[in-house]
XYZ file of C-alpha atoms in Angstrom:
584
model
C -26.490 17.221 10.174
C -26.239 13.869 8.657
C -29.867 13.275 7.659
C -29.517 16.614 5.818
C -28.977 16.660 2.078
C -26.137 19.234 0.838
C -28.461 22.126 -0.149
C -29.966 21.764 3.437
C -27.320 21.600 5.294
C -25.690 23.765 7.097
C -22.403 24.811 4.977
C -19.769 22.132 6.173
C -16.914 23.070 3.583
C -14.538 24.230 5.959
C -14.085 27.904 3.984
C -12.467 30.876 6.722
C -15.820 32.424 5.850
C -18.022 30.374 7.016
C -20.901 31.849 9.651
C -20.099 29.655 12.362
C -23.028 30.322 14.000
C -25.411 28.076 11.870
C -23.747 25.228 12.525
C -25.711 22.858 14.670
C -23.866 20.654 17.844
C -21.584 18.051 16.814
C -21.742 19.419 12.762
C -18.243 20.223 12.912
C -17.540 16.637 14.330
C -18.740 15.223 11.017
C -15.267 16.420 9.471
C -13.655 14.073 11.134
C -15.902 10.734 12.221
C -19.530 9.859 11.761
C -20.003 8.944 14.648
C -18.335 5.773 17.934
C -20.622 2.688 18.397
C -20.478 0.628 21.262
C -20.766 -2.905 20.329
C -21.524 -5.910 23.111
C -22.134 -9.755 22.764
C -25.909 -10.596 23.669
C -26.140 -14.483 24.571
C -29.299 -14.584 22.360
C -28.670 -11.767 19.864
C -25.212 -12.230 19.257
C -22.894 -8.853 18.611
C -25.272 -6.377 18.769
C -24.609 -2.349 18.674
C -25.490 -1.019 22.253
C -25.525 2.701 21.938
C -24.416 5.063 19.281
C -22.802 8.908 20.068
C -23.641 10.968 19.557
C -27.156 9.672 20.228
C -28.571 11.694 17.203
C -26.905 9.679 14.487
C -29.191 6.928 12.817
C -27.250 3.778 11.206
C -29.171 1.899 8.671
C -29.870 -2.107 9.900
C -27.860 -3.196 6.857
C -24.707 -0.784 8.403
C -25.455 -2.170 11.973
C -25.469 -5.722 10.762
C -21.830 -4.847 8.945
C -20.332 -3.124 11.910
C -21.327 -5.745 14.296
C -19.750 -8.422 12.378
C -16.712 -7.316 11.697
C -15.884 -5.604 15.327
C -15.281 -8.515 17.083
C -12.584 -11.100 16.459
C -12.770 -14.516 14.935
C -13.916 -16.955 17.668
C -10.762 -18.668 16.969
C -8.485 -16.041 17.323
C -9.065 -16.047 21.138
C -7.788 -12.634 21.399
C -8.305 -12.279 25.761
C -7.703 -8.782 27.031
C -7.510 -5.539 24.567
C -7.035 -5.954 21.061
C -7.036 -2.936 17.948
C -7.644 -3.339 14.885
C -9.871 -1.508 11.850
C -11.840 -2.528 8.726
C -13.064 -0.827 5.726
C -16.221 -1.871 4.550
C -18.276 -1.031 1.484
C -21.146 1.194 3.009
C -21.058 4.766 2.371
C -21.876 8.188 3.935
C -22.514 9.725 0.322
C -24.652 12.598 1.657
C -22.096 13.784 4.110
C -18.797 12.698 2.227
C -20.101 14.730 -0.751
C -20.533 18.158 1.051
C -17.962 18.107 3.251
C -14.900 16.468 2.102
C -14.985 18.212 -1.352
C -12.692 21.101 -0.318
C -10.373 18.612 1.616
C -10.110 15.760 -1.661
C -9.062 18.590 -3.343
C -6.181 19.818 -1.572
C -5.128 16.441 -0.217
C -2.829 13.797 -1.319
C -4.844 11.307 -3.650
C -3.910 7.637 -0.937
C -5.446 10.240 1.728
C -8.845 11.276 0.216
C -12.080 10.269 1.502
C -14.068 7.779 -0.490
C -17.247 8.694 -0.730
C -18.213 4.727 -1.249
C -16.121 3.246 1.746
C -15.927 3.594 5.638
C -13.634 3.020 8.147
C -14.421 1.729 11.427
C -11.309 1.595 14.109
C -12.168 -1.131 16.465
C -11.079 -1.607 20.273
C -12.206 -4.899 21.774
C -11.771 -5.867 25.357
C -12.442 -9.448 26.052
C -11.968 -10.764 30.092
C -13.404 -13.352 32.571
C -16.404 -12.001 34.023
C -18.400 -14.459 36.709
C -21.263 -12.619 36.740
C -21.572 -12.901 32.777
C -23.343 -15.422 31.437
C -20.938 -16.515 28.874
C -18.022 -15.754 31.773
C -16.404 -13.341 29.833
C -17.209 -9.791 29.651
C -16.675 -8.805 25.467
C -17.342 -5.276 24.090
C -15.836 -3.232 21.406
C -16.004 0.339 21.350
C -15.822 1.382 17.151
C -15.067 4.807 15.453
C -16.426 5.355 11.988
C -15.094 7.796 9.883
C -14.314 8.374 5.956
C -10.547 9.714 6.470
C -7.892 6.632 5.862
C -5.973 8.292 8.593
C -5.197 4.788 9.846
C -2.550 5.758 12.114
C -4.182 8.902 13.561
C -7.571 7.014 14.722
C -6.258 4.014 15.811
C -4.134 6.082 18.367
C -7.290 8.071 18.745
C -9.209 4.854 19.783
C -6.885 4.103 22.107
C -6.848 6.820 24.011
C -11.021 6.956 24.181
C -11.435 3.559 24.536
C -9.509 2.511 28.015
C -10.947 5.883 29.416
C -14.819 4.513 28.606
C -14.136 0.845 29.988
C -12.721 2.153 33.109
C -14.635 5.039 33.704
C -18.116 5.679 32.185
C -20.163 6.625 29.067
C -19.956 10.246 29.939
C -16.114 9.995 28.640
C -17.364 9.171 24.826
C -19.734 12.276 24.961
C -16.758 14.260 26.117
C -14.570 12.988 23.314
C -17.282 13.567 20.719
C -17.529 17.381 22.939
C -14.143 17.547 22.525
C -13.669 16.448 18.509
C -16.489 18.614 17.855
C -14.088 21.607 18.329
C -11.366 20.022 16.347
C -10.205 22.410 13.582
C -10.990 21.243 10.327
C -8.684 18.592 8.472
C -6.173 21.006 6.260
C -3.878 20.062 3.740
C -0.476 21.348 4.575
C -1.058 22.314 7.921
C -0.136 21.377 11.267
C -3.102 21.308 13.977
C -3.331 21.204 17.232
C -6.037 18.357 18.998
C -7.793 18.517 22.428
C -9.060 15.451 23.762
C -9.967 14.464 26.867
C -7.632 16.189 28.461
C -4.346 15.774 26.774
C -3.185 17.576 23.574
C -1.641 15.816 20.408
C -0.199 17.428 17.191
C -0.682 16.181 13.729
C 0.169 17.242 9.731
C -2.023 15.898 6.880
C 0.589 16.204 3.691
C -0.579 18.785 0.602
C -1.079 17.208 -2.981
C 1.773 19.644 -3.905
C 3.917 17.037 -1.265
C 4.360 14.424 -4.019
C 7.874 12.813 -4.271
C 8.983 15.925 -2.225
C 7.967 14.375 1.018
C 7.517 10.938 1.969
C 5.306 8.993 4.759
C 7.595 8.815 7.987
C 8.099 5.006 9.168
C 7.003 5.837 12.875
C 3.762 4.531 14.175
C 1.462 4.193 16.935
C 3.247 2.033 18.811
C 6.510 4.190 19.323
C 4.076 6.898 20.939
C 3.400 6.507 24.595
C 0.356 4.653 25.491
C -2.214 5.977 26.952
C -2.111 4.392 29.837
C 1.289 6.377 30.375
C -0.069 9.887 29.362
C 0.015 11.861 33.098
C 0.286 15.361 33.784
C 3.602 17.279 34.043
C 3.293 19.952 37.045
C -0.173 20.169 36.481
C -0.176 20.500 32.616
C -1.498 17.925 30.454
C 1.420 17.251 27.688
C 1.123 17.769 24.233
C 2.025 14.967 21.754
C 3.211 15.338 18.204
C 1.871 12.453 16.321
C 4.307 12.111 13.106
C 2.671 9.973 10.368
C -1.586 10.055 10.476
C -1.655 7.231 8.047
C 1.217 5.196 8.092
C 2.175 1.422 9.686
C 5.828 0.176 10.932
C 5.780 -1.365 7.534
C 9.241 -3.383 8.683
C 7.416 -5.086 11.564
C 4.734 -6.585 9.155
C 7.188 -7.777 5.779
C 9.948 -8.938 8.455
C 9.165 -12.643 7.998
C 8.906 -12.248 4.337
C 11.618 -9.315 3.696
C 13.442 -10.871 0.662
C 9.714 -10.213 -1.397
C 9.183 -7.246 -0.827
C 10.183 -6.117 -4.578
C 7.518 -8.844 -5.867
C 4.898 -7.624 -3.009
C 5.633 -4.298 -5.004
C 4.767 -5.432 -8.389
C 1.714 -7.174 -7.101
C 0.006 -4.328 -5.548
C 1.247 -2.208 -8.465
C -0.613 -4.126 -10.989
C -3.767 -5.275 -8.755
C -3.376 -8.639 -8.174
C -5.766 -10.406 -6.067
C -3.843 -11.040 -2.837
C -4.933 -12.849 0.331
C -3.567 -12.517 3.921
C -4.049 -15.241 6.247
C -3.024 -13.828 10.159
C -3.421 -15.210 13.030
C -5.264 -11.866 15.186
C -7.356 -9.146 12.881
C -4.632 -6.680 14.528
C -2.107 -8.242 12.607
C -3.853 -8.900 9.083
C -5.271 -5.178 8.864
C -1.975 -3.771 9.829
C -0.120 -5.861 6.808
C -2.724 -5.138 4.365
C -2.462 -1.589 5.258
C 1.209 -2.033 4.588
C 0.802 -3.516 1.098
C -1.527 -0.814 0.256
C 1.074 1.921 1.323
C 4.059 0.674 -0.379
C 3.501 2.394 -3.964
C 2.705 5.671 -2.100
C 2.128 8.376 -3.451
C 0.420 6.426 -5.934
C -3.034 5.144 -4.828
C -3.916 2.084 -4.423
C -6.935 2.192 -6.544
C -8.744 -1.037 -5.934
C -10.585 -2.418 -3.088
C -9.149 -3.492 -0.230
C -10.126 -4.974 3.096
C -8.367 -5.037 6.753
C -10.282 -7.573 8.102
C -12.643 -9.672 6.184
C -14.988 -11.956 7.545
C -17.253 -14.669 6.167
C -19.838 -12.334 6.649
C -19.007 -9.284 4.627
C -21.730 -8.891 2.421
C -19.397 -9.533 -0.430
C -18.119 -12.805 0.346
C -19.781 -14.509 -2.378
C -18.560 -12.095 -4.688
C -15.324 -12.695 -3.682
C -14.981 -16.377 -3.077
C -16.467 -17.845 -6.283
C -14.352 -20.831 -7.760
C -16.042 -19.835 -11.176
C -14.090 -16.970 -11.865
C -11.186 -15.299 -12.019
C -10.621 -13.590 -8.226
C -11.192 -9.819 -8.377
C -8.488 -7.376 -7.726
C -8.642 -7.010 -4.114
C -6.356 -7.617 -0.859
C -8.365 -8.865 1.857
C -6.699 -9.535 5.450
C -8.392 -12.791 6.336
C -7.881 -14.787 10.227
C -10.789 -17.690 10.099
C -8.875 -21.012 8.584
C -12.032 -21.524 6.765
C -10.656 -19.012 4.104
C -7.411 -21.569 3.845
C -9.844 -24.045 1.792
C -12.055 -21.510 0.099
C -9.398 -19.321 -1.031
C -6.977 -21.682 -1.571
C -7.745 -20.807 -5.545
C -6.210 -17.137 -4.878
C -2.891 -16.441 -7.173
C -1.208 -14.856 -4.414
C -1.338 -15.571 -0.341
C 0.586 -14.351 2.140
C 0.453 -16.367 5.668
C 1.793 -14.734 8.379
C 1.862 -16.169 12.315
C 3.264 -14.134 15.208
C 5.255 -11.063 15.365
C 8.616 -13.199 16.017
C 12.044 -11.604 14.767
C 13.481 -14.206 13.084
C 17.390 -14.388 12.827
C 19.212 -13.108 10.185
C 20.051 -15.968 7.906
C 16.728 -17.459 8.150
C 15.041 -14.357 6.673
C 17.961 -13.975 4.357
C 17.051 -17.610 2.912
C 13.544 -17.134 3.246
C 11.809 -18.973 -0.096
C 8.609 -18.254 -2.232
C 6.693 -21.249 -1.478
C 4.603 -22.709 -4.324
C 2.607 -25.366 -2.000
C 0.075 -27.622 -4.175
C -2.313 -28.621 -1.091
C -3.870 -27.050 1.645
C -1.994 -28.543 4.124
C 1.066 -26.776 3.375
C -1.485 -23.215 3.352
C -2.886 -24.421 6.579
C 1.017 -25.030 8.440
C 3.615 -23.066 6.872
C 4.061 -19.171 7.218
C 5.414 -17.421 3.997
C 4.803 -16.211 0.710
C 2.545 -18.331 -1.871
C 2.731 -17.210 -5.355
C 3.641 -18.655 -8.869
C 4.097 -15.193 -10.239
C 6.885 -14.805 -12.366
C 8.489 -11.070 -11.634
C 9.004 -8.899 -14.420
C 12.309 -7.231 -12.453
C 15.400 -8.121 -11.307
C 15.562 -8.484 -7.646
C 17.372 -5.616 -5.828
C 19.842 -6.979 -3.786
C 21.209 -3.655 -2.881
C 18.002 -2.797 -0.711
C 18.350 -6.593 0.921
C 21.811 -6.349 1.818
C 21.193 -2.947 4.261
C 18.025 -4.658 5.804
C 19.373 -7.955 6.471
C 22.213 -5.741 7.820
C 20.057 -3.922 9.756
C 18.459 -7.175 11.473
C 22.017 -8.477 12.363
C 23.190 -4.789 14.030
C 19.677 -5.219 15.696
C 18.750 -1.626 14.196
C 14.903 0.395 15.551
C 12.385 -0.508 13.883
C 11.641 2.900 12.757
C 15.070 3.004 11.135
C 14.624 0.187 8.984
C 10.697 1.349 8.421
C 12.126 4.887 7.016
C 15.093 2.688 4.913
C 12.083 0.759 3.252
C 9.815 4.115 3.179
C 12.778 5.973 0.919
C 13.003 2.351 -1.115
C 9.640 2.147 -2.154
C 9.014 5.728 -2.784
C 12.067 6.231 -4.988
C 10.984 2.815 -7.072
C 7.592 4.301 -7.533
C 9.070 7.727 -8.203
C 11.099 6.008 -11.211
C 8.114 4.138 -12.494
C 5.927 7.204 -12.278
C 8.159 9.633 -14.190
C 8.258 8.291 -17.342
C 4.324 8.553 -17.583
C 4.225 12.011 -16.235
C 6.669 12.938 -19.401
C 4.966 11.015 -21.630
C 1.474 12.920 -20.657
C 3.279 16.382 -20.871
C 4.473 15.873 -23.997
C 1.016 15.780 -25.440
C 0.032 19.021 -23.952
C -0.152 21.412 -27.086
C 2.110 24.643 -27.305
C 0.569 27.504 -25.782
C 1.093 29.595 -28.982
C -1.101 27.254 -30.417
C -3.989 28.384 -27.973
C -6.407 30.710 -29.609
C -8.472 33.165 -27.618
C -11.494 33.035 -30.419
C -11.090 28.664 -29.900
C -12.371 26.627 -27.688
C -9.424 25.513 -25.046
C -7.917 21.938 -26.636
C -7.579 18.665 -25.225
C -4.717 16.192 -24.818
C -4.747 13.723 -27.191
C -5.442 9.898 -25.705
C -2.840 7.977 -24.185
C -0.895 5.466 -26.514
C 0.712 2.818 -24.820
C 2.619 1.175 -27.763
C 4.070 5.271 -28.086
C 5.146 5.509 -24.623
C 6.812 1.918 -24.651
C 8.850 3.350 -27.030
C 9.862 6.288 -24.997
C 11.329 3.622 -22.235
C 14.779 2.716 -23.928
C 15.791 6.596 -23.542
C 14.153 7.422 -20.413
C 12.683 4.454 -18.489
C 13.208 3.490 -15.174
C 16.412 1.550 -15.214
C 18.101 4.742 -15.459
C 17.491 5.739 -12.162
C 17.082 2.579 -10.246
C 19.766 0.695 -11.739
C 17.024 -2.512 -11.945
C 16.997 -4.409 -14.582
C 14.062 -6.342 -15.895
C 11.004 -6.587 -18.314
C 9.880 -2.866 -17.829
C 7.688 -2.690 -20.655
C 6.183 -6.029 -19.542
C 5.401 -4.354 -16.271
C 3.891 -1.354 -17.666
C 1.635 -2.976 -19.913
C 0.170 -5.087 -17.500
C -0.337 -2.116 -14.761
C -2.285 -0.439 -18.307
C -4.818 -3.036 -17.192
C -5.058 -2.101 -13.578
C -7.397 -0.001 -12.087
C -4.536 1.845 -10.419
C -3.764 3.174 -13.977
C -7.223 3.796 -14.833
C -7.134 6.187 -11.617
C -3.899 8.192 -12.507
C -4.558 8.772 -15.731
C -8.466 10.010 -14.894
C -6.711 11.985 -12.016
C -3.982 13.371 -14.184
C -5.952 13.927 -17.048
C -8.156 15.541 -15.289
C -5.629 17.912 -13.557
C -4.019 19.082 -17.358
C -7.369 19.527 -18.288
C -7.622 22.029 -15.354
C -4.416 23.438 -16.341
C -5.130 23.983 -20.370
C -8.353 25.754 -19.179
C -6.333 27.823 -16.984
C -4.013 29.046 -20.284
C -6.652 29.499 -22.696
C -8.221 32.247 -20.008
C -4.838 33.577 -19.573
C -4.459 33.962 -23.348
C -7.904 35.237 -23.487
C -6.845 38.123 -20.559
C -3.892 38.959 -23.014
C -5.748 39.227 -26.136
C -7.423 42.482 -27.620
C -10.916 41.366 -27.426
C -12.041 44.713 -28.541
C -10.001 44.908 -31.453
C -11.549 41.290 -32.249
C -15.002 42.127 -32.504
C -14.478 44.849 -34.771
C -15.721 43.100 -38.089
C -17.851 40.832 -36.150
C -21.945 40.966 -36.446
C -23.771 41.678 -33.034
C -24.912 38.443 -32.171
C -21.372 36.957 -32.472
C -20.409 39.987 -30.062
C -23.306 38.838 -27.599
C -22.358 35.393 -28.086
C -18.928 36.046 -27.426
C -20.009 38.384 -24.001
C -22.133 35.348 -23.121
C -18.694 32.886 -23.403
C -16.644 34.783 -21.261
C -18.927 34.733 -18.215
C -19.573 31.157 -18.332
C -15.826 31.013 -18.056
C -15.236 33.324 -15.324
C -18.202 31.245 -13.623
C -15.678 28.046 -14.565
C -13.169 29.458 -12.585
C -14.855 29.645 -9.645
C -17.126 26.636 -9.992
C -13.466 24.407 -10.642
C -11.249 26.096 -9.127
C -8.887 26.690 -12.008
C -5.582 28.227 -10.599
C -6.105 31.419 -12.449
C -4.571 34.886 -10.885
C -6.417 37.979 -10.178
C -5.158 40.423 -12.690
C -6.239 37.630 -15.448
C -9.929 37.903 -14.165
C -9.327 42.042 -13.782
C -8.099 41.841 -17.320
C -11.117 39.595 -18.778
C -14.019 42.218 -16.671
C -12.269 45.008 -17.863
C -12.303 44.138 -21.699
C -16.516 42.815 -21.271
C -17.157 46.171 -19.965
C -15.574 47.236 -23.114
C -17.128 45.147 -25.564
C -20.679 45.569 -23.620
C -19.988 49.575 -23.757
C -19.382 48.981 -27.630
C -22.916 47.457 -28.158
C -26.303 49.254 -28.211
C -27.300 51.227 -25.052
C -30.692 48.847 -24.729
C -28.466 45.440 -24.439
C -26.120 47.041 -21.471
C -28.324 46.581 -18.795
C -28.767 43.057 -19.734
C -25.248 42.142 -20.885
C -23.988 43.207 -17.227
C -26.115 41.036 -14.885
């Protein structure tokens, strides 16, 4: 349960082993949300959170204050009917993220894990005229909170709950939480099968061991049939197959600003503060998503926010004039932020969803305006950052082609996809060869030593690695790489990778030094050794075995079989009165 701490709780960690039978109702549900608020406008309160399924989950008032804020639109947004959108906002469900996501962050691709210090909330608002409101309109948002980024999954999700509730009655969300409750558990690499309410929709979270071999598909929610379509087939509810959890129609969203994308790509890359001024929440958080996805499979390390409001609880943080702005990308719809952010290095304004024609987008400028009037009128890119690349043209020329044959969406979304994977593949490589070199040779790995460690990362060596092996080779771009590379040493999506990669060769060198123990003739060791170096030496080798299990080094069986077999050696070798004590 949530109020639970880890060694109290029932075991949520998703093992086959698990005795099902201690799990409480709606445990299992915590895999996958915390829990859908009902949000409505009181003329006195204001937004104010109505109920909360399942009814057993207590919010803090600082995390109802948050969630009621940023679930309904601007006022000036005057979004009238249904509108979707999400947020990610800075309050955390440490107690439950801690217990029960471990197994998953470990398996998972690193954009896909659950941050322990961030939610999501997926937001569906319905605004109408309603005569016998006060206000005359009738405004509620029904909100899903969960810690899995699977943007595309539980917006899609939302939408199906969401219409169901609003036409129907409550009893629908208790079915849906009923129904998620029974949900498999989220599992790297596999393909699972989702009841809810009624219909039936397939999904496929990606493996870590996916990277560069697989790539997020361009499709999103909106080329699967709405809900509102979803009927049964001779009596049968259909099944679904819903093929990207996570990803946007990226092509939609950088359409009016398509000859920047390769800049948009150095900018998220390296960090840079970037603000993006829509017109609707939908369409800010789904841009903002799409910046954050384009260096995929690298993650975007830094914060980020969907939809920000003036009354995020870090708006002062982030709006000083004082300072430098932090390294954020906030999606942004009240004008107000036009004149207080008008400091930012970076904006992007975007209007309307509007294809425009071909040579317009082809011509389409960065705009370096100088006032706020030209923030406050003009859609576009504002930036005076210099790029350290060479723009591709190559990658231009096919989607400029693509607008003039009028190709899908999801054709061009998949031609970007491929593009921005394969640039971040290129810029990736080069560090991951750089980092192996420093592992040690394994013949230099002593069974009777401690296991070594990697030396630290030298960026002036690795510069120097670039002219043989950098980049340009593969992509054919030429530019400033080094200039590039130094400045994403800065960012904290460097600081990320390297703790992340660092931490998996640590992992690994572990790994070989218990291999080379396995393979070593510990008994012949010991020979010349005094007793208490013999004890000392028993007393090593558990707490390694105990490592293995504790970090899950990937270490085979026959090693371990290997290692027991040679303690019960060296224990039998000893004096019969330590034996007993040796072996527990």
């Amino acid at each position: 349960m949530v109020d639970m701490d880890c060694e109290s709780s029932p075991d949520l960690s998703w093992d086959n082993h698990v005795d099902r039978s201690i799990l409480l109702p709606f445990d299992r549900l915590q895999r996958w949300i915390h829990c859908i608020c009902l949000v409505t406008f009181d003329i006195e309160l204001g937004q104010a959170i109505e109920k909360v399924y399942p009814p057993h989950i207590k919010l803090t008032e600082k995390e109802k204050t948050t969630i009621c804020y940023v679930s309904f639109p601007d006022s000036n947004s005057g979004c009238m009917g249904d509108t979707q959108f999400h947020f990610r906002t800075r309050f955390s469900l440490k107690k439950l993220s801690s217990c029960v996501y471990s197994d998953y962050n470990d398996e998972c691709l690193s954009p896909l894990q659950a941050d322990p210090s961030y939610s999501y909330g997926f937001v569906y608002f319905r605004q109408v005229k309603d005569r016998s409101a006060r206000r005359g309109y009738f405004q509620k948002s029904l909100v899903l909170l969960t810690a899995l980024p699977f943007v595309n999954l539980f917006s899609y999700i939302v939408s199906v709950i969401a219409p169901s509730y609003f036409d129907s009655n409550e009893n629908v969300l208790m079915t849906a939480c009923k129904d998620i409750d029974q949900w498999p558990a989220p599992t790297p690499g596999s393909k699972l099968n989702l009841r809810l309410l009624g219909f039936y929709f397939q999904i496929h979270i990606p493996h870590r061991n996916d990277d560069f071999n697989s790539s997020p598909t361009s499709e999103s929610s909106r080329f699967l049939p709405s809900p509102t379509n979803l009927s049964m087939i001779n009596g049968i509810q259909p099944s679904f197959i819903i093929p990207s959890i996570y990803d946007f129609n990226i092509f939609r969203c950088f359409l009016p600003i398509l000859s920047h994308i390769q800049l948009l790509w150095e900018l998220v890359l390296t960090c840079e503060p970037i603000i993006v001024m829509g017109p609707t929440p939908d369409i800010s958080c789904e841009m903002v998503q799409s910046l954050v996805s384009i260096i995929w499979p690298l993650k975007y390390s830094s914060d980020f926010r969907p939809f920000f409001t003036i009354h995020d609880s870090e708006f002062k943080e982030y709006t000083k004039k004082c300072q430098s702005p932090p390294p954020v990308i906030l999606g942004v719809t009240n004008p107000f932020f036009a004149k207080t952010l008008q400091h930012w290095p970076h904006i992007v304004r975007i209007s309307e969803y509007t294809p425009p024609s071909p040579s317009k987008t082809s011509e389409a400028k960065i705009l370096k305006g100088k006032n706020i009037k030209t923030l406050e009128c003009k859609p576009g890119l504002y930036t005076r950052y210099k790029p350290f690349l060479v723009k591709d043209r190559g990658i231009l020329k096919k989607l400029f082609k693509g607008v003039e044959l009028r190709r899908p969406h999801e054709v061009q979304s998949a031609l970007m996809r491929r593009y921005f994977k394969d640039l971040t593949h290129s810029f990736v490589i080069p560090l991951e060869r750089y980092l192996a070199s420093l592992m040690p040779l394994q013949r230099d790995i002593s069974p009777f030593k401690a296991p070594p460690v990697i030396p630290p990362f030298n960026p002036d060596d690795f510069l120097k690695t670039l002219e043989t092996s950098g980049p340009h080779l593969t992509t054919g771009i030429k530019g400033d790489w080094p200039g590039l590379y130094r400045k994403f040493f800065r960012s904290p999506n460097f600081s990320a990778w390297y703790e992340s990669r660092t931490q998996e060769v640590g992992q690994k060198l572990k790994a070989i030094h218990i291999e080379t123990i396995s393979n070593a003739d510990l008994v012949k060791g010991i020979k010349d050794k005094a007793e208490i170096e013999v004890v000392d030496l028993i007393l090593t080798m558990k707490d390694k075995l105990k490592t293995v299990d504790n970090e899950k080094l990937p270490v085979n069986k026959e090693c371990i079989g290997k290692i027991q077999s040679q303690l019960n050696d060296i224990i039998n070798s000893l004096p019969q009165d330590l034996h007993d004590i040796l072996r527990k």
